[in-house]
């Protein structure tokens, strides 16, 4: 008898849970895989397989920019929603996965008071006046970078019309590294111009 009662209560609970998640839950109106409305197993399965990004792409192609990807999770593929989600007036809290980072920064601060305090400090460096002051240094680094990209004197150049191929996975960081050197220390690191200076970046990258 007890087994029947327990089984009945379990069936009733499961039925109620399914009805609530698919009908009355605040996210019930958003489309998505049926299993994702009930459990996070769908997302976890693709995360383990390493296919989560493919799955999200396919789901957004099928359902549109707003999909329900878990009982209490949404995936939004819309640039216009950025301010609504991450704006300082947004009634949304960052997800738990931001807590995996060791130190609390303006990027991963979950507490809005902590984020506001860090933002006040950072905003001084990104004011209009500060950015205008950085512009000459950044332009100088970009000119050196473009000159380095166009250099056809190094070995490997196929002819006098084309420069030798460049690995942009390395050259992109060269420009950033040199720009930071100009801005922070008043002098470029020279990674865009001199092979002998690039070991610094590769050591940091490793």
PDB file of C-alpha atoms in Angstrom:
ATOM      1  CA  UNK A   1       0.000   0.000   0.000  1.00  0.00           C
ATOM      2  CA  UNK A   2       2.774   2.385   0.966  1.00  0.00           C
ATOM      3  CA  UNK A   3       4.536   1.691  -2.339  1.00  0.00           C
ATOM      4  CA  UNK A   4       1.382   2.599  -4.248  1.00  0.00           C
ATOM      5  CA  UNK A   5       1.015   5.862  -2.312  1.00  0.00           C
ATOM      6  CA  UNK A   6       4.663   6.814  -2.867  1.00  0.00           C
ATOM      7  CA  UNK A   7       4.429   5.923  -6.553  1.00  0.00           C
ATOM      8  CA  UNK A   8       1.248   7.964  -6.907  1.00  0.00           C
ATOM      9  CA  UNK A   9       2.806  10.983  -5.197  1.00  0.00           C
ATOM     10  CA  UNK A  10       5.876  10.679  -7.400  1.00  0.00           C
ATOM     11  CA  UNK A  11       3.769  10.547 -10.557  1.00  0.00           C
ATOM     12  CA  UNK A  12       1.735  13.518  -9.317  1.00  0.00           C
ATOM     13  CA  UNK A  13       4.902  15.506  -8.555  1.00  0.00           C
ATOM     14  CA  UNK A  14       6.473  14.741 -11.942  1.00  0.00           C
ATOM     15  CA  UNK A  15       3.249  15.648 -13.739  1.00  0.00           C
ATOM     16  CA  UNK A  16       2.926  18.884 -11.792  1.00  0.00           C
ATOM     17  CA  UNK A  17       6.568  19.757 -12.464  1.00  0.00           C
ATOM     18  CA  UNK A  18       6.167  19.186 -16.208  1.00  0.00           C
ATOM     19  CA  UNK A  19       2.953  21.217 -16.341  1.00  0.00           C
ATOM     20  CA  UNK A  20       4.518  24.079 -14.385  1.00  0.00           C
ATOM     21  CA  UNK A  21       7.728  24.186 -16.425  1.00  0.00           C
ATOM     22  CA  UNK A  22       5.926  24.086 -19.765  1.00  0.00           C
ATOM     23  CA  UNK A  23       2.930  26.275 -18.919  1.00  0.00           C
ATOM     24  CA  UNK A  24       3.276  28.512 -15.863  1.00  0.00           C
ATOM     25  CA  UNK A  25       7.034  29.095 -15.547  1.00  0.00           C
ATOM     26  CA  UNK A  26       8.125  32.700 -16.363  1.00  0.00           C
ATOM     27  CA  UNK A  27      10.213  31.327 -19.251  1.00  0.00           C
ATOM     28  CA  UNK A  28       7.498  29.000 -20.562  1.00  0.00           C
ATOM     29  CA  UNK A  29       6.639  31.370 -23.426  1.00  0.00           C
ATOM     30  CA  UNK A  30      10.108  31.068 -24.968  1.00  0.00           C
ATOM     31  CA  UNK A  31      10.781  28.278 -27.502  1.00  0.00           C
ATOM     32  CA  UNK A  32      13.451  25.638 -27.148  1.00  0.00           C
ATOM     33  CA  UNK A  33      13.989  21.887 -26.908  1.00  0.00           C
ATOM     34  CA  UNK A  34      11.349  20.207 -24.757  1.00  0.00           C
ATOM     35  CA  UNK A  35      13.969  18.476 -22.608  1.00  0.00           C
ATOM     36  CA  UNK A  36      15.668  21.821 -21.917  1.00  0.00           C
ATOM     37  CA  UNK A  37      12.458  23.099 -20.326  1.00  0.00           C
ATOM     38  CA  UNK A  38      12.599  20.350 -17.723  1.00  0.00           C
ATOM     39  CA  UNK A  39      16.285  19.745 -17.015  1.00  0.00           C
ATOM     40  CA  UNK A  40      19.788  21.028 -17.738  1.00  0.00           C
ATOM     41  CA  UNK A  41      20.788  17.595 -19.059  1.00  0.00           C
ATOM     42  CA  UNK A  42      20.446  18.796 -22.661  1.00  0.00           C
ATOM     43  CA  UNK A  43      23.011  21.575 -22.179  1.00  0.00           C
ATOM     44  CA  UNK A  44      25.281  19.387 -20.043  1.00  0.00           C
ATOM     45  CA  UNK A  45      25.264  16.619 -22.648  1.00  0.00           C
ATOM     46  CA  UNK A  46      26.420  18.963 -25.405  1.00  0.00           C
ATOM     47  CA  UNK A  47      28.963  20.578 -23.083  1.00  0.00           C
ATOM     48  CA  UNK A  48      30.546  17.182 -22.381  1.00  0.00           C
ATOM     49  CA  UNK A  49      30.584  16.321 -26.079  1.00  0.00           C
ATOM     50  CA  UNK A  50      32.059  19.727 -26.970  1.00  0.00           C
ATOM     51  CA  UNK A  51      29.188  20.491 -29.339  1.00  0.00           C
ATOM     52  CA  UNK A  52      27.420  23.165 -27.307  1.00  0.00           C
ATOM     53  CA  UNK A  53      28.277  25.997 -29.708  1.00  0.00           C
ATOM     54  CA  UNK A  54      27.024  24.010 -32.709  1.00  0.00           C
ATOM     55  CA  UNK A  55      23.840  23.112 -30.882  1.00  0.00           C
ATOM     56  CA  UNK A  56      23.171  26.723 -29.879  1.00  0.00           C
ATOM     57  CA  UNK A  57      23.723  27.852 -33.468  1.00  0.00           C
ATOM     58  CA  UNK A  58      21.270  25.260 -34.791  1.00  0.00           C
ATOM     59  CA  UNK A  59      18.688  26.114 -32.138  1.00  0.00           C
ATOM     60  CA  UNK A  60      18.892  29.835 -32.862  1.00  0.00           C
ATOM     61  CA  UNK A  61      18.509  29.085 -36.571  1.00  0.00           C
ATOM     62  CA  UNK A  62      15.403  27.061 -35.758  1.00  0.00           C
ATOM     63  CA  UNK A  63      13.747  29.087 -32.980  1.00  0.00           C
ATOM     64  CA  UNK A  64      15.076  32.625 -33.436  1.00  0.00           C
ATOM     65  CA  UNK A  65      17.123  34.976 -31.211  1.00  0.00           C
ATOM     66  CA  UNK A  66      15.512  33.932 -27.904  1.00  0.00           C
ATOM     67  CA  UNK A  67      15.581  30.308 -26.809  1.00  0.00           C
ATOM     68  CA  UNK A  68      15.111  28.519 -23.507  1.00  0.00           C
ATOM     69  CA  UNK A  69      18.236  26.447 -22.964  1.00  0.00           C
ATOM     70  CA  UNK A  70      17.487  25.173 -19.472  1.00  0.00           C
ATOM     71  CA  UNK A  71      14.743  25.304 -16.837  1.00  0.00           C
ATOM     72  CA  UNK A  72      15.998  28.715 -15.680  1.00  0.00           C
ATOM     73  CA  UNK A  73      18.383  29.647 -18.500  1.00  0.00           C
ATOM     74  CA  UNK A  74      18.013  31.635 -21.710  1.00  0.00           C
ATOM     75  CA  UNK A  75      20.304  31.949 -24.704  1.00  0.00           C
ATOM     76  CA  UNK A  76      19.924  35.283 -26.484  1.00  0.00           C
ATOM     77  CA  UNK A  77      21.456  35.971 -29.885  1.00  0.00           C
ATOM     78  CA  UNK A  78      20.740  39.678 -30.258  1.00  0.00           C
ATOM     79  CA  UNK A  79      23.071  42.663 -29.991  1.00  0.00           C
ATOM     80  CA  UNK A  80      20.146  44.890 -29.004  1.00  0.00           C
ATOM     81  CA  UNK A  81      19.642  42.825 -25.840  1.00  0.00           C
ATOM     82  CA  UNK A  82      23.153  43.553 -24.571  1.00  0.00           C
ATOM     83  CA  UNK A  83      22.176  46.720 -22.718  1.00  0.00           C
ATOM     84  CA  UNK A  84      19.009  45.127 -21.341  1.00  0.00           C
ATOM     85  CA  UNK A  85      21.006  42.238 -19.876  1.00  0.00           C
ATOM     86  CA  UNK A  86      24.290  43.833 -18.822  1.00  0.00           C
ATOM     87  CA  UNK A  87      23.272  47.484 -18.357  1.00  0.00           C
ATOM     88  CA  UNK A  88      23.656  48.890 -14.843  1.00  0.00           C
ATOM     89  CA  UNK A  89      19.868  49.269 -14.566  1.00  0.00           C
ATOM     90  CA  UNK A  90      19.127  45.749 -15.775  1.00  0.00           C
ATOM     91  CA  UNK A  91      17.219  43.520 -13.370  1.00  0.00           C
ATOM     92  CA  UNK A  92      19.468  40.576 -14.223  1.00  0.00           C
ATOM     93  CA  UNK A  93      22.313  38.980 -12.285  1.00  0.00           C
ATOM     94  CA  UNK A  94      25.352  37.390 -13.908  1.00  0.00           C
ATOM     95  CA  UNK A  95      25.366  33.606 -13.988  1.00  0.00           C
ATOM     96  CA  UNK A  96      27.164  31.373 -11.511  1.00  0.00           C
ATOM     97  CA  UNK A  97      29.897  30.478 -13.997  1.00  0.00           C
ATOM     98  CA  UNK A  98      31.416  33.954 -13.576  1.00  0.00           C
ATOM     99  CA  UNK A  99      32.507  32.763 -10.133  1.00  0.00           C
ATOM    100  CA  UNK A 100      35.012  30.285 -11.566  1.00  0.00           C
ATOM    101  CA  UNK A 101      37.551  33.069 -12.058  1.00  0.00           C
ATOM    102  CA  UNK A 102      40.094  33.386  -9.258  1.00  0.00           C
ATOM    103  CA  UNK A 103      40.084  37.169  -8.827  1.00  0.00           C
ATOM    104  CA  UNK A 104      37.079  39.491  -8.904  1.00  0.00           C
ATOM    105  CA  UNK A 105      37.321  41.985 -11.759  1.00  0.00           C
ATOM    106  CA  UNK A 106      34.961  44.369 -13.513  1.00  0.00           C
ATOM    107  CA  UNK A 107      34.307  41.559 -16.001  1.00  0.00           C
ATOM    108  CA  UNK A 108      33.281  38.826 -13.575  1.00  0.00           C
ATOM    109  CA  UNK A 109      31.955  40.785 -10.581  1.00  0.00           C
ATOM    110  CA  UNK A 110      28.512  39.354  -9.800  1.00  0.00           C
ATOM    111  CA  UNK A 111      27.667  41.769  -6.987  1.00  0.00           C
ATOM    112  CA  UNK A 112      26.453  45.028  -8.554  1.00  0.00           C
ATOM    113  CA  UNK A 113      27.922  47.190  -5.775  1.00  0.00           C
ATOM    114  CA  UNK A 114      31.354  45.642  -6.310  1.00  0.00           C
ATOM    115  CA  UNK A 115      31.002  46.106 -10.065  1.00  0.00           C
ATOM    116  CA  UNK A 116      29.978  49.758  -9.630  1.00  0.00           C
ATOM    117  CA  UNK A 117      32.987  50.477  -7.418  1.00  0.00           C
ATOM    118  CA  UNK A 118      35.399  48.924  -9.894  1.00  0.00           C
ATOM    119  CA  UNK A 119      33.699  50.681 -12.785  1.00  0.00           C
ATOM    120  CA  UNK A 120      34.196  54.085 -11.136  1.00  0.00           C
ATOM    121  CA  UNK A 121      37.935  53.433 -10.977  1.00  0.00           C
ATOM    122  CA  UNK A 122      38.145  52.085 -14.534  1.00  0.00           C
ATOM    123  CA  UNK A 123      36.012  54.860 -16.021  1.00  0.00           C
ATOM    124  CA  UNK A 124      38.754  57.410 -15.345  1.00  0.00           C
ATOM    125  CA  UNK A 125      41.001  55.608 -17.819  1.00  0.00           C
ATOM    126  CA  UNK A 126      38.258  55.433 -20.455  1.00  0.00           C
ATOM    127  CA  UNK A 127      36.933  58.981 -20.350  1.00  0.00           C
ATOM    128  CA  UNK A 128      36.802  60.895 -23.634  1.00  0.00           C
ATOM    129  CA  UNK A 129      39.839  62.952 -22.649  1.00  0.00           C
ATOM    130  CA  UNK A 130      41.837  59.874 -21.652  1.00  0.00           C
ATOM    131  CA  UNK A 131      40.996  58.047 -24.875  1.00  0.00           C
ATOM    132  CA  UNK A 132      42.004  61.054 -26.963  1.00  0.00           C
ATOM    133  CA  UNK A 133      45.308  61.089 -25.118  1.00  0.00           C
ATOM    134  CA  UNK A 134      45.893  57.431 -26.020  1.00  0.00           C
ATOM    135  CA  UNK A 135      45.116  57.950 -29.697  1.00  0.00           C
ATOM    136  CA  UNK A 136      48.597  59.101 -30.873  1.00  0.00           C
ATOM    137  CA  UNK A 137      50.252  56.143 -29.122  1.00  0.00           C
ATOM    138  CA  UNK A 138      47.831  53.637 -30.630  1.00  0.00           C
ATOM    139  CA  UNK A 139      48.188  55.146 -34.113  1.00  0.00           C
ATOM    140  CA  UNK A 140      51.966  54.936 -33.809  1.00  0.00           C
ATOM    141  CA  UNK A 141      51.735  51.243 -32.920  1.00  0.00           C
ATOM    142  CA  UNK A 142      49.324  50.634 -35.817  1.00  0.00           C
ATOM    143  CA  UNK A 143      51.693  52.304 -38.303  1.00  0.00           C
ATOM    144  CA  UNK A 144      54.567  50.099 -37.142  1.00  0.00           C
ATOM    145  CA  UNK A 145      52.293  47.072 -37.344  1.00  0.00           C
ATOM    146  CA  UNK A 146      51.182  47.853 -40.906  1.00  0.00           C
ATOM    147  CA  UNK A 147      54.797  48.431 -41.930  1.00  0.00           C
ATOM    148  CA  UNK A 148      55.735  45.053 -40.467  1.00  0.00           C
ATOM    149  CA  UNK A 149      52.879  43.309 -42.258  1.00  0.00           C
ATOM    150  CA  UNK A 150      53.904  44.835 -45.567  1.00  0.00           C
ATOM    151  CA  UNK A 151      57.568  43.922 -45.211  1.00  0.00           C
ATOM    152  CA  UNK A 152      58.596  41.677 -48.109  1.00  0.00           C
ATOM    153  CA  UNK A 153      62.334  41.678 -47.400  1.00  0.00           C
ATOM    154  CA  UNK A 154      62.323  38.674 -45.071  1.00  0.00           C
ATOM    155  CA  UNK A 155      62.912  35.206 -46.423  1.00  0.00           C
ATOM    156  CA  UNK A 156      59.931  33.433 -47.862  1.00  0.00           C
ATOM    157  CA  UNK A 157      58.575  36.268 -50.032  1.00  0.00           C
ATOM    158  CA  UNK A 158      57.266  34.679 -53.214  1.00  0.00           C
ATOM    159  CA  UNK A 159      57.906  37.662 -55.505  1.00  0.00           C
ATOM    160  CA  UNK A 160      58.323  41.415 -55.461  1.00  0.00           C
ATOM    161  CA  UNK A 161      54.554  42.045 -55.470  1.00  0.00           C
ATOM    162  CA  UNK A 162      53.512  40.127 -52.388  1.00  0.00           C
ATOM    163  CA  UNK A 163      54.844  40.103 -48.852  1.00  0.00           C
ATOM    164  CA  UNK A 164      55.541  36.746 -47.291  1.00  0.00           C
ATOM    165  CA  UNK A 165      52.588  35.150 -45.447  1.00  0.00           C
ATOM    166  CA  UNK A 166      52.079  36.209 -41.846  1.00  0.00           C
ATOM    167  CA  UNK A 167      50.569  34.245 -38.975  1.00  0.00           C
ATOM    168  CA  UNK A 168      47.811  36.607 -37.807  1.00  0.00           C
ATOM    169  CA  UNK A 169      47.402  34.611 -34.601  1.00  0.00           C
ATOM    170  CA  UNK A 170      50.783  36.118 -33.688  1.00  0.00           C
ATOM    171  CA  UNK A 171      50.553  39.452 -35.469  1.00  0.00           C
ATOM    172  CA  UNK A 172      47.266  40.475 -33.868  1.00  0.00           C
ATOM    173  CA  UNK A 173      48.761  40.310 -30.361  1.00  0.00           C
ATOM    174  CA  UNK A 174      51.909  42.114 -31.605  1.00  0.00           C
ATOM    175  CA  UNK A 175      49.867  45.253 -32.267  1.00  0.00           C
ATOM    176  CA  UNK A 176      48.056  45.007 -28.927  1.00  0.00           C
ATOM    177  CA  UNK A 177      51.311  44.389 -27.072  1.00  0.00           C
ATOM    178  CA  UNK A 178      53.036  47.367 -28.718  1.00  0.00           C
ATOM    179  CA  UNK A 179      50.009  49.613 -28.136  1.00  0.00           C
ATOM    180  CA  UNK A 180      50.016  48.741 -24.439  1.00  0.00           C
ATOM    181  CA  UNK A 181      53.731  49.473 -24.287  1.00  0.00           C
ATOM    182  CA  UNK A 182      53.163  52.914 -25.801  1.00  0.00           C
ATOM    183  CA  UNK A 183      50.244  53.705 -23.499  1.00  0.00           C
ATOM    184  CA  UNK A 184      51.552  52.273 -20.231  1.00  0.00           C
ATOM    185  CA  UNK A 185      55.295  52.859 -20.523  1.00  0.00           C
ATOM    186  CA  UNK A 186      55.632  55.519 -23.223  1.00  0.00           C
ATOM    187  CA  UNK A 187      57.638  53.204 -25.476  1.00  0.00           C
ATOM    188  CA  UNK A 188      56.696  50.388 -27.809  1.00  0.00           C
ATOM    189  CA  UNK A 189      57.941  46.865 -27.200  1.00  0.00           C
ATOM    190  CA  UNK A 190      58.856  46.692 -30.890  1.00  0.00           C
ATOM    191  CA  UNK A 191      57.315  43.301 -31.581  1.00  0.00           C
ATOM    192  CA  UNK A 192      55.833  44.536 -34.873  1.00  0.00           C
ATOM    193  CA  UNK A 193      59.207  45.725 -36.156  1.00  0.00           C
ATOM    194  CA  UNK A 194      61.906  43.493 -34.737  1.00  0.00           C
ATOM    195  CA  UNK A 195      62.097  39.706 -34.629  1.00  0.00           C
ATOM    196  CA  UNK A 196      64.465  39.946 -31.685  1.00  0.00           C
ATOM    197  CA  UNK A 197      61.744  41.505 -29.501  1.00  0.00           C
ATOM    198  CA  UNK A 198      59.065  38.914 -30.150  1.00  0.00           C
ATOM    199  CA  UNK A 199      60.387  36.374 -27.696  1.00  0.00           C
ATOM    200  CA  UNK A 200      58.804  38.424 -24.881  1.00  0.00           C
ATOM    201  CA  UNK A 201      55.319  37.944 -26.284  1.00  0.00           C
ATOM    202  CA  UNK A 202      55.849  34.246 -26.992  1.00  0.00           C
ATOM    203  CA  UNK A 203      57.058  33.678 -23.428  1.00  0.00           C
ATOM    204  CA  UNK A 204      53.924  35.363 -22.064  1.00  0.00           C
ATOM    205  CA  UNK A 205      51.725  33.486 -24.528  1.00  0.00           C
ATOM    206  CA  UNK A 206      53.214  30.146 -23.502  1.00  0.00           C
TER     207      UNK A 206
END
